[in-house]
Coordinates of C-alpha atoms and ligand atoms in Angstrom, one line a residue:
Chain N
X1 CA 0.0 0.0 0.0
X2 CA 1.4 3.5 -0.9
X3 CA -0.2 6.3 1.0
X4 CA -0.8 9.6 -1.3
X5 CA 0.6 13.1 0.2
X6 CA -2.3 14.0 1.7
X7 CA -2.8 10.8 3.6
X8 CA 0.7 11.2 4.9
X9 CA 0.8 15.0 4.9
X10 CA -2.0 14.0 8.1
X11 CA 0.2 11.0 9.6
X12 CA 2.8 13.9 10.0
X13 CA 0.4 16.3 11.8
X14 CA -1.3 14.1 13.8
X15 CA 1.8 12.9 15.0
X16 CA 3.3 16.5 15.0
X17 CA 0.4 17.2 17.8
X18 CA 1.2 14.7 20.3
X19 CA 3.9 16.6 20.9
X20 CA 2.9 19.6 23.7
X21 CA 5.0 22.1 22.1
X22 CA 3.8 22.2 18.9
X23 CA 1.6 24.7 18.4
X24 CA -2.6 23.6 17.8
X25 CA -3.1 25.6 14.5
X26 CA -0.4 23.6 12.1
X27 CA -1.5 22.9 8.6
X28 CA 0.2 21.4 5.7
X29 CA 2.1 24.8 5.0
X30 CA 2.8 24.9 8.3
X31 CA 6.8 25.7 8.0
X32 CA 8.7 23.2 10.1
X33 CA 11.7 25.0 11.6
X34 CA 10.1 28.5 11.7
X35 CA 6.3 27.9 12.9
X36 CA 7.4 24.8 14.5
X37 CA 10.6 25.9 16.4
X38 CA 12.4 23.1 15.2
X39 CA 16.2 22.9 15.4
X40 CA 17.6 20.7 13.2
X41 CA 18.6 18.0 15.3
X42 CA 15.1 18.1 16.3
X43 CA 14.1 17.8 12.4
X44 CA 16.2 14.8 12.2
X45 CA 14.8 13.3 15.7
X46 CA 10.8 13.7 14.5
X47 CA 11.5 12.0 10.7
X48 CA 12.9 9.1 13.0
X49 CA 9.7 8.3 14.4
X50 CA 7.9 9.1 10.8
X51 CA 10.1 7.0 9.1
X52 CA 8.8 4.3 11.2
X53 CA 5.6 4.7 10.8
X54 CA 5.9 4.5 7.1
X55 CA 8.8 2.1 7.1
X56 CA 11.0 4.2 5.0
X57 CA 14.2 5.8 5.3
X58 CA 14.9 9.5 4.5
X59 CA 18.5 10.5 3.3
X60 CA 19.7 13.3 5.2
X61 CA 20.6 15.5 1.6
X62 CA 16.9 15.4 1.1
X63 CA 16.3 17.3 4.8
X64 CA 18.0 20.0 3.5
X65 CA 15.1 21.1 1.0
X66 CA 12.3 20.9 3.3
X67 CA 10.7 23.8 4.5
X68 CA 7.2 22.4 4.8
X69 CA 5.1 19.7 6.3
X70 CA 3.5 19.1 2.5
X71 CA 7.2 19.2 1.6
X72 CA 8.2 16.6 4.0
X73 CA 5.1 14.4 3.2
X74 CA 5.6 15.0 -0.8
X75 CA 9.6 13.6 0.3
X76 CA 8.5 10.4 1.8
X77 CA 5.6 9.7 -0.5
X78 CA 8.9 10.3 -3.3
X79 CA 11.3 8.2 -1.2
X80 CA 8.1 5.1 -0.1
X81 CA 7.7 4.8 -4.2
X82 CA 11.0 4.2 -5.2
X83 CA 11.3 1.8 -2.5
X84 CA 8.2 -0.1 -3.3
Chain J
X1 CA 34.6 45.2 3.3
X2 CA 32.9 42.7 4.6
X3 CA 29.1 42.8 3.5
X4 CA 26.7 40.6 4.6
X5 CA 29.2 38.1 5.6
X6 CA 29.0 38.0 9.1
X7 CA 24.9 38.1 8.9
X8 CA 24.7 34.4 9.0
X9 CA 26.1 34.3 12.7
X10 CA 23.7 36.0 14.0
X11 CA 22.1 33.3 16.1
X12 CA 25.2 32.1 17.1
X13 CA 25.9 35.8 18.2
X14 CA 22.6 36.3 20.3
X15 CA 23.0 32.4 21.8
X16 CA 26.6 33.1 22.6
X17 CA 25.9 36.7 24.3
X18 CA 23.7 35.2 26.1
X19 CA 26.0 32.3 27.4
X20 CA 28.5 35.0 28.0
X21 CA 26.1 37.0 30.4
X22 CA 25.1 34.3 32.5
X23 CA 28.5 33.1 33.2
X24 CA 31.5 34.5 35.0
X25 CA 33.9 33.4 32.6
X26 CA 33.5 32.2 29.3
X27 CA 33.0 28.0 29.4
X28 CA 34.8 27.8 25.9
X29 CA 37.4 30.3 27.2
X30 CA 39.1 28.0 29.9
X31 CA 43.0 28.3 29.7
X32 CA 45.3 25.7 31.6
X33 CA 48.4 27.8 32.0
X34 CA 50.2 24.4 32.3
X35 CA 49.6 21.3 33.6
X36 CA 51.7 20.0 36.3
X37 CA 51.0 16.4 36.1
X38 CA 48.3 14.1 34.2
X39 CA 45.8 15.1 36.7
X40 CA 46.6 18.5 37.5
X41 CA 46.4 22.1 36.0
X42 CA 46.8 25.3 36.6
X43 CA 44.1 27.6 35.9
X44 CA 42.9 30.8 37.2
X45 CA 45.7 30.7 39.0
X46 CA 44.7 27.9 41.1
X47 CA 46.2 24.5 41.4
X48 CA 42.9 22.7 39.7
X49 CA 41.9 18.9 39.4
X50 CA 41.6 17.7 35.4
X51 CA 38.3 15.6 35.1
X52 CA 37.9 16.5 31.7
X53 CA 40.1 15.2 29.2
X54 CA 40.8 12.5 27.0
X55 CA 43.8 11.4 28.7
X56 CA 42.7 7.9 30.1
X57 CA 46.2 6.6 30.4
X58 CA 48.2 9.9 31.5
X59 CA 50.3 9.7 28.9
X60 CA 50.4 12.8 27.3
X61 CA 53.0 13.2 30.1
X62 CA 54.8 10.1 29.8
X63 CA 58.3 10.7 30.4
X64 CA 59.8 7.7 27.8
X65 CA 57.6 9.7 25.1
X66 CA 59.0 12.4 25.8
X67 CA 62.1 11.4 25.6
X68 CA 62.2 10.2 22.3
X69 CA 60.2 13.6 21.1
X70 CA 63.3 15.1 22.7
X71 CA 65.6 13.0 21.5
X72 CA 63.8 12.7 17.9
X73 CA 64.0 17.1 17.8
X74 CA 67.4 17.2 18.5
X75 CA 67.9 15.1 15.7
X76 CA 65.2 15.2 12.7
X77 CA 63.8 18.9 13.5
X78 CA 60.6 19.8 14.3
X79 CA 58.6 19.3 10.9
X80 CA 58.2 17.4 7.4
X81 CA 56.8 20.5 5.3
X82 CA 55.0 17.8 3.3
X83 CA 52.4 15.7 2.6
X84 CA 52.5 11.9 2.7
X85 CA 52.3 11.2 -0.9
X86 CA 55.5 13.9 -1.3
X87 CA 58.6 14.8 1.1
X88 CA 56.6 13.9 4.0
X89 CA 57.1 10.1 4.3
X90 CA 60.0 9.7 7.1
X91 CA 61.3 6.0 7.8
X92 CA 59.5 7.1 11.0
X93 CA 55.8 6.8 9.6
X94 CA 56.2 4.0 8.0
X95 CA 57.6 2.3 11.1
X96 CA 54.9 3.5 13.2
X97 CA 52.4 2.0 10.4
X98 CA 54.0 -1.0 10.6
X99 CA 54.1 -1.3 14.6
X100 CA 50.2 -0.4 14.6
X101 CA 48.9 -3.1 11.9
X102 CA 50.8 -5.4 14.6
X103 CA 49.2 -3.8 17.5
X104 CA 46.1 -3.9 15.9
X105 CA 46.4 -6.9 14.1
X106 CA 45.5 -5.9 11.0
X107 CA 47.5 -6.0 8.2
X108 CA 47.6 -2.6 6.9
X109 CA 47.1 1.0 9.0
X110 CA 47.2 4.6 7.5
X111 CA 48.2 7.5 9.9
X112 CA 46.8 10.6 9.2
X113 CA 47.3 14.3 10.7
X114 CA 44.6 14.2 13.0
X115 CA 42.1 11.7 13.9
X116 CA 39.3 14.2 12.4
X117 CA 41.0 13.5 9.2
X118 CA 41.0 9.8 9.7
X119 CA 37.5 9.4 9.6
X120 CA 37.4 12.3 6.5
X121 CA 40.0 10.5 4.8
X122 CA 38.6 7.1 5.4
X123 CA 34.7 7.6 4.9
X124 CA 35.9 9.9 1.9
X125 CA 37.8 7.4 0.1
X126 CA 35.7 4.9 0.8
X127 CA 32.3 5.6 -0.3
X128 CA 30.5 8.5 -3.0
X129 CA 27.8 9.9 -4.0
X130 CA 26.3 6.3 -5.7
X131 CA 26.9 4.6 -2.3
X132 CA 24.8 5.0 1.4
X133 CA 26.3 5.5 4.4
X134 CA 24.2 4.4 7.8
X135 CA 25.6 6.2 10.8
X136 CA 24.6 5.9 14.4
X137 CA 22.5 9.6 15.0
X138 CA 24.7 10.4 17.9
X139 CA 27.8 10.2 15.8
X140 CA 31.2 12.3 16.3
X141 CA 31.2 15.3 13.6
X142 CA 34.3 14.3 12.5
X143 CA 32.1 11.3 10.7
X144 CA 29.2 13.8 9.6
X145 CA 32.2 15.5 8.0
X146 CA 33.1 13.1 6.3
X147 CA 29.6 11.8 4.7
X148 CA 28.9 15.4 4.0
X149 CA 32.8 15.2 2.0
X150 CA 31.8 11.8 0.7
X151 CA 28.7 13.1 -1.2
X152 CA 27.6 9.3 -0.2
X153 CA 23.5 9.5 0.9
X154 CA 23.5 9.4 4.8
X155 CA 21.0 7.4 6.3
X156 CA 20.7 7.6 10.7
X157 CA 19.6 5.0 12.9
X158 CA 18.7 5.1 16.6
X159 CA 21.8 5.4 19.1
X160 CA 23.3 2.0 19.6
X161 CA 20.5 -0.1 18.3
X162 CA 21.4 -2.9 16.0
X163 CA 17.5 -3.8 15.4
X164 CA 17.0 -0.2 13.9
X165 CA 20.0 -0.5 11.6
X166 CA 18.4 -4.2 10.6
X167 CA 15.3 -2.0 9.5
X168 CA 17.0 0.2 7.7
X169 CA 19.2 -2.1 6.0
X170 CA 16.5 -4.2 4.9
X171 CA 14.5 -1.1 3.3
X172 CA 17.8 -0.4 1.1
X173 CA 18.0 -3.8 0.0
X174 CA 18.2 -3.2 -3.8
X175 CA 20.2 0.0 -3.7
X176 CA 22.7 -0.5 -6.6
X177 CA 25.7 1.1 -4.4
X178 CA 27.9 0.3 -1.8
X179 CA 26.6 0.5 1.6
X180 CA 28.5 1.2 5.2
X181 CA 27.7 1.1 8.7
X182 CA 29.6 3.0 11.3
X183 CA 30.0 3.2 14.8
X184 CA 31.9 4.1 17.8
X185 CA 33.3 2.0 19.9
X186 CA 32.4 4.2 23.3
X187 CA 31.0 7.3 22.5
X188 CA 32.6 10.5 23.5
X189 CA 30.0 12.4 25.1
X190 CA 27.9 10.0 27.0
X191 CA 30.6 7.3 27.7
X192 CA 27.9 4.8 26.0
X193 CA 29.9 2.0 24.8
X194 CA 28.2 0.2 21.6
X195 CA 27.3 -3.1 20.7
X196 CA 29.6 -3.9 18.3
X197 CA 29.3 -7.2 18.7
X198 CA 25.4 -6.9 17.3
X199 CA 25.9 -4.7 15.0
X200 CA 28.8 -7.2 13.3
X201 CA 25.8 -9.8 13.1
X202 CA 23.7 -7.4 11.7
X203 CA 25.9 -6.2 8.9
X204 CA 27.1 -9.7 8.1
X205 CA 23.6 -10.6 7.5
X206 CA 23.2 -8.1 5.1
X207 CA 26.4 -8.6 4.1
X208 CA 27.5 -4.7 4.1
X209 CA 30.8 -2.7 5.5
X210 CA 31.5 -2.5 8.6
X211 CA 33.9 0.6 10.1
X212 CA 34.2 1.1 14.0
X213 CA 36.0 4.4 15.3
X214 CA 37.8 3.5 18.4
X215 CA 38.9 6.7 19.7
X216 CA 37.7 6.7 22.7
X217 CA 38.4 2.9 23.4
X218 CA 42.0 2.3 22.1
X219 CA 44.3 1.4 24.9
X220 CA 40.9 1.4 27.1
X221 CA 38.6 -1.7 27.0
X222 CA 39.6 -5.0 25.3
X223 CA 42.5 -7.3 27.3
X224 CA 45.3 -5.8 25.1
X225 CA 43.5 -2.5 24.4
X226 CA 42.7 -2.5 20.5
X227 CA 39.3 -1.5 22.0
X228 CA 35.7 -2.6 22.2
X229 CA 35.8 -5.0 19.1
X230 CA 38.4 -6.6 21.1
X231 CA 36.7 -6.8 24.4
X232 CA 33.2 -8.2 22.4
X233 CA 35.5 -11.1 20.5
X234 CA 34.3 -9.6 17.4
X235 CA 37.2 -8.0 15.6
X236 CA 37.2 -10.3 12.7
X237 CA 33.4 -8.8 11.5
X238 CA 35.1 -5.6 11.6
X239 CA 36.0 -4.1 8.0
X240 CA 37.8 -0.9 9.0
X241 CA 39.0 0.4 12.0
X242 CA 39.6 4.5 12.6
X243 CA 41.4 5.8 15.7
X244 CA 43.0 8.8 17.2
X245 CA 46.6 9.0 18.9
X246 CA 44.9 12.0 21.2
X247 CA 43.5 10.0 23.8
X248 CA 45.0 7.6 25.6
X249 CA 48.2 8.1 23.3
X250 CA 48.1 11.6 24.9
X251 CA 49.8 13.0 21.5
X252 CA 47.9 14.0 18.3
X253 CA 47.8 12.4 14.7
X254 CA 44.6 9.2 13.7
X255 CA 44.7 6.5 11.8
X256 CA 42.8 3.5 9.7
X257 CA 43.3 0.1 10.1
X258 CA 42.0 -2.9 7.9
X259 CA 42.9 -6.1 6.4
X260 CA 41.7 -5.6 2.9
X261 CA 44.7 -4.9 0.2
X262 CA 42.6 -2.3 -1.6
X263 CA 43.5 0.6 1.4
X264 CA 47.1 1.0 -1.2
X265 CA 45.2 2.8 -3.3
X266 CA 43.4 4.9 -0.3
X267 CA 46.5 7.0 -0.2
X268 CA 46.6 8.3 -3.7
X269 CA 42.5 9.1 -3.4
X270 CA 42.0 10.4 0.2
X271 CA 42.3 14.1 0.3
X272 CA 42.6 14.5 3.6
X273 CA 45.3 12.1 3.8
X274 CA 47.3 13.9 1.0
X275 CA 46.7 17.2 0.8
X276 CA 47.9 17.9 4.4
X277 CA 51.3 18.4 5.8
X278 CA 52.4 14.7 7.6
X279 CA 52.6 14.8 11.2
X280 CA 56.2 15.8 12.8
X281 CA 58.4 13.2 13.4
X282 CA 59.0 13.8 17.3
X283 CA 55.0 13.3 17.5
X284 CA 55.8 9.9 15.5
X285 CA 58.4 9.2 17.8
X286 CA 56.5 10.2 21.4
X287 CA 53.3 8.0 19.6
X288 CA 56.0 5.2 19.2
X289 CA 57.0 5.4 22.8
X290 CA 53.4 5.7 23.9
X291 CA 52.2 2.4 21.9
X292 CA 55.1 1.1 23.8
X293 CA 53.9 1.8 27.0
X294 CA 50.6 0.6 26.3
X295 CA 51.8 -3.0 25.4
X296 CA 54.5 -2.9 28.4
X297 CA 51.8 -1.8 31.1
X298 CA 48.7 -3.4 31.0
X299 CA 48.1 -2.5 34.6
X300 CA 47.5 1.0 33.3
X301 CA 43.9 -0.4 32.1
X302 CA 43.2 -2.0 35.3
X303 CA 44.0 1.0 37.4
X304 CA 41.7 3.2 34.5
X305 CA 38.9 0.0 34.8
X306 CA 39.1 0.8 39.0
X307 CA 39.0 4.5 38.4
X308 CA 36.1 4.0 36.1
X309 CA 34.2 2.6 38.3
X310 CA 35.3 4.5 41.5
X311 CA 33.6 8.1 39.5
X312 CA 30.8 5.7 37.7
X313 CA 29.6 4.5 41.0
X314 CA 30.4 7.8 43.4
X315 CA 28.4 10.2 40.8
X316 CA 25.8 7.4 40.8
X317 CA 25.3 7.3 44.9
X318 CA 25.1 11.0 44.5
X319 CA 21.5 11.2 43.3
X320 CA 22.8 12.7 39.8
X321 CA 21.6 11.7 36.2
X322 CA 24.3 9.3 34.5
X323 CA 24.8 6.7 31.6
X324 CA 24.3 3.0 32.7
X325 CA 27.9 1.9 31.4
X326 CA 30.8 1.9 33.1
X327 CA 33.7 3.6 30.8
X328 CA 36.5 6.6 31.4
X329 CA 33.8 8.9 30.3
X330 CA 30.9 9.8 33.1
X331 CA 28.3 12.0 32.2
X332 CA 26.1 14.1 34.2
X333 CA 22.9 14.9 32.2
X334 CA 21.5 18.5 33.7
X335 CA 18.1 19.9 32.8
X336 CA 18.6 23.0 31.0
X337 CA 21.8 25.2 30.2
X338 CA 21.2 27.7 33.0
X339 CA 21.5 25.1 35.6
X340 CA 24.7 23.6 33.8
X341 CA 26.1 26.6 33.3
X342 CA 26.1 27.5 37.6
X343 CA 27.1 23.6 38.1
X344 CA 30.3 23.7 35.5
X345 CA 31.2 27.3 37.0
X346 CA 30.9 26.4 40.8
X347 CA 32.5 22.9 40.2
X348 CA 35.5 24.8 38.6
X349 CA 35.9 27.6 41.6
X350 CA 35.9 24.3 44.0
X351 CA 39.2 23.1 41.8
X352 CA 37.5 20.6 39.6
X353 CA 37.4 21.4 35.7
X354 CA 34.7 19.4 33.4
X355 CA 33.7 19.9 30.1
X356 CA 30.8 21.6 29.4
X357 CA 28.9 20.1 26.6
X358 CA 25.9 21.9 25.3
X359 CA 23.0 21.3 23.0
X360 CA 23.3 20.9 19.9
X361 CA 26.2 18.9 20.3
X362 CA 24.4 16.8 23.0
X363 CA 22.1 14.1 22.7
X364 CA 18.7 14.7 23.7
X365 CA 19.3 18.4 23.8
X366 CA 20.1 18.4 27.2
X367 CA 23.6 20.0 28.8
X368 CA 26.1 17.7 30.2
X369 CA 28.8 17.6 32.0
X370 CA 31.3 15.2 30.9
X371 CA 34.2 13.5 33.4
X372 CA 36.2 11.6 32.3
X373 CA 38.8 9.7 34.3
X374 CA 42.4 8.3 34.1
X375 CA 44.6 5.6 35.3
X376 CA 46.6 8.4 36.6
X377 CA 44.2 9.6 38.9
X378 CA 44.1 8.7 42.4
X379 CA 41.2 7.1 44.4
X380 CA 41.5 10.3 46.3
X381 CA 41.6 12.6 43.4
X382 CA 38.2 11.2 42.4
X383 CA 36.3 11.1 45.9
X384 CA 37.4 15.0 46.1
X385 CA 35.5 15.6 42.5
X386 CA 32.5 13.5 43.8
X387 CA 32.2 15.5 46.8
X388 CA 32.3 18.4 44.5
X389 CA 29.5 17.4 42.9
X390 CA 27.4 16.0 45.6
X391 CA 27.7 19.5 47.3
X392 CA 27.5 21.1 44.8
X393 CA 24.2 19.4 43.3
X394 CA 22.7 19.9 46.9
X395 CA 23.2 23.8 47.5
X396 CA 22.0 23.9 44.2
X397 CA 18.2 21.5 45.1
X398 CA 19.1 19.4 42.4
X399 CA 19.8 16.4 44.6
X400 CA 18.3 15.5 48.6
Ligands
LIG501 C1 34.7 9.5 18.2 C2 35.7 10.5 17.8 N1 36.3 10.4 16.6 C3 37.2 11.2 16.2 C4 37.7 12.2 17.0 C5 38.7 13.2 16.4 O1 40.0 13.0 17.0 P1 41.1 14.1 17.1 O2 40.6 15.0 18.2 O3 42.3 13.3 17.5 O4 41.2 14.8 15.8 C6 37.1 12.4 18.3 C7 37.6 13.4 19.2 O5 37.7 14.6 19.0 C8 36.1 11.5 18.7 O6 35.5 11.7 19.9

């Protein structure tokens, strides 16, 4: 099963929420290390746990182009298709 | 003119500033006017316990290594002005190569300049930008710096956990590159020592390449010291081995060590081995000396093994937050970096210096204070830093 970007785009938020911190109004173009105060050791600590989830792995190279939660979901959805 | 250069530090600025105010004296300032033993340094002035370097065996003051840096001065000089590949090959480096592959057992080793540039020159030459590299996420930056030199995709698994690297290793199955794991043997800032063991099951089941960097763990765990592979009887499942002669060496200078033939060619495609002046020869010599010592004294280890365990278990009865493993390195995990920063000042005016080590170059982002212990301290050197920090840790409410 392949999720689309929009299925995962929600995995990530839901998941995003759990966390206390996070603030309650993210959306898709929420931007993760600006709206989300995400350093980016915390960046690469949170796609640990998504990665999971979606039993992928992200190369770190592709972190660097991610501003967005859509951009993050659009990157696995990329990185689960080649690996299907 | 300098336009808009400087701009980019501006967070560093404002972080740093801050750190600045909230300290009497700058925590990446310290300056040991000289040491006057292993243990022992002067700063501020004051006669000051060192609990925070990576000294295990002392030997950065050993006097047979520095007689041969002496000895090799008076008669080589004090540099090669060249690079391995060119004029700086003395019969010197090649001797100490040749001593480490037997040390090590391995049959080939590479020194380079620093052990930084070991693992730059060794992940560099060994995998590019059609290959994947899987490091441990609470790797040393000298071996982020050398994926990011590599060009090689990066791929992190959870700190010392073998199951997680079986995961990821399985999702990369039918990559067409090369693939490499690497570890630590004990890991610098937590003392965490790794399963290297597991992770050489793993990797053979995968069948991938397997590199372990033994900095911290050379001349420390295993019977004869060649580090954790050693002490976990599974040195054979290990492809590459990197090290650093800045530890229990006490000099400076790395190396990589490795039974496969191909490492020749290493030396005429590593660019951190070769375009880089060699190291000195009275460092070669003192490095010598010190390898020497290591083989000659393996009471050094026990005594280290006892002190180990002396700070492990003190710190421990102290109510404070430390790693479950029992290595040279003891850290103290603090809540945030105000609290650190009054613990690593106030330990440091009671004559015991630390590191400081903050977020982001901690796991966890959390501050810590790392110890770290040698065989040349004695049993009373380390129950006067654990008093330290058990009064120190209760005037401050962090502890009953
Ligand atoms: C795990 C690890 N690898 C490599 C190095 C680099 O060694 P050196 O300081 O000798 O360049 C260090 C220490 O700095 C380290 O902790």
């Amino acid at each position: 099963m392949t999720e689309s970007v929009a299925d995962i785009s929600s995995i990530i938020i839901e998941k995003l929420l759990a966390n206390p911190k996070v603030p309650r109004n993210i959306n898709g173009d929420s931007r993760i290390v600006e709206d989300l105060s995400f350093d980016s050791l915390a960046v690469m600590n949170f796609v640990m746990e998504i990665e999971d989830t979606l039993d992928v792995s992200v190369p770190l190279d592709k972190l660097a182009d991610i501003r967005t939660i859509n951009d993050l979901a659009q990157c696995l959805h990329e990185i689960k298709a080649a690996q299907a | 003119m300098t336009a808009g250069l400087f701009d980019k530090h501006q967070n560093l600025r404002t972080s740093y500033e801050a750190l600045i105010a909230a300290s009497p004296r700058n925590p990446f300032g310290v300056v040991i006017e000289r040491p006057l033993s292993a243990s022992v340094g002067i700063i501020e002035g004051r006669k000051t316990l060192l609990f925070g370097t990576n000294n295990y065996l002392g030997l950065s003051q050993s006097q047979k290594a520095r007689d041969a840096a002496i000895e090799t001065v008076s008669t080589m000089g004090v540099g090669t002005t060249g690079s391995r590949i060119a004029n700086g090959t003395y019969s010197l480096h090649t001797k100490l190569e040749e001593r480490l592959s037997q040390v090590l057992q391995r049959r080939h080793t590479m020194i380079f300049s620093t052990g930084y540039q070991a693992n730059l020159g060794t992940i560099s030459a060994l995998v590019n930008k059609d290959d994947i590299l899987f490091l441990d996420a609470d790797s040393h930056a000298s071996i982020y710096d050398g994926a990011r030199l590599s060009g090689a995709q990066v791929i992190r698994f959870r700190h010392n956990d073998p199951a997680d690297l079986d995961k990821r290793l399985a999702r990369t199955k039918n990559a067409s590159g090369a693939r490499l794991v690497i570890v630590e043997g004990i890991y610098s800032m937590t003392g965490n020592i790794a399963p290297v063991d597991k992770f050489v099951e793993v990797t053979k089941r995968h069948n991938v390449t397997l590199m372990v960097d033994e900095a911290h763990s050379f001349g420390v765990m295993g019977d004869h010291g060649r580090g954790v592979a050693e002490m976990q009887g599974c040195e054979d499942g290990v492809d590459f081995v990197v090290g650093t002669f800045s530890k229990s060496l006490g000099t400076v200078g790395g190396y990589c060590a490795t039974n496969h033939d191909e490492i020749a060619l290493m030396r005429l495609c590593s660019r951190p081995y070769m375009f880089t002046a060699s190291l000195p020869p009275e460092i070669i010599a003192s490095t010598l000396a010190a390898l020497e010592e290591i083989q000659a004294r393996p009471e050094l280890r026990e005594k280290l093994r006892e002190n180990s365990e002396r700070l492990h278990q003190g710190l421990k009865k102290s109510g404070l937050s430390t790693g479950d493993f029992v290595s040279p390195v003891v850290a103290v995990t603090l809540e945030d970096v105000p609290q650190a920063l009054t613990f690593w000042n106030a330990l440091l005016e009671a004559g015991v210096y630390v590191n400081l080590s903050l977020p982001p170059a901690t796991p966890d982002n959390r501050p810590l204070l790392r110890c770290s212990v040698m065989a040349a301290h004695s049993a009373e050197e380390i129950d006067q830093a654990v008093a330290a920090f058990t009064d120190i840790a209760k005037k401050l409410g962090l502890t009953a």
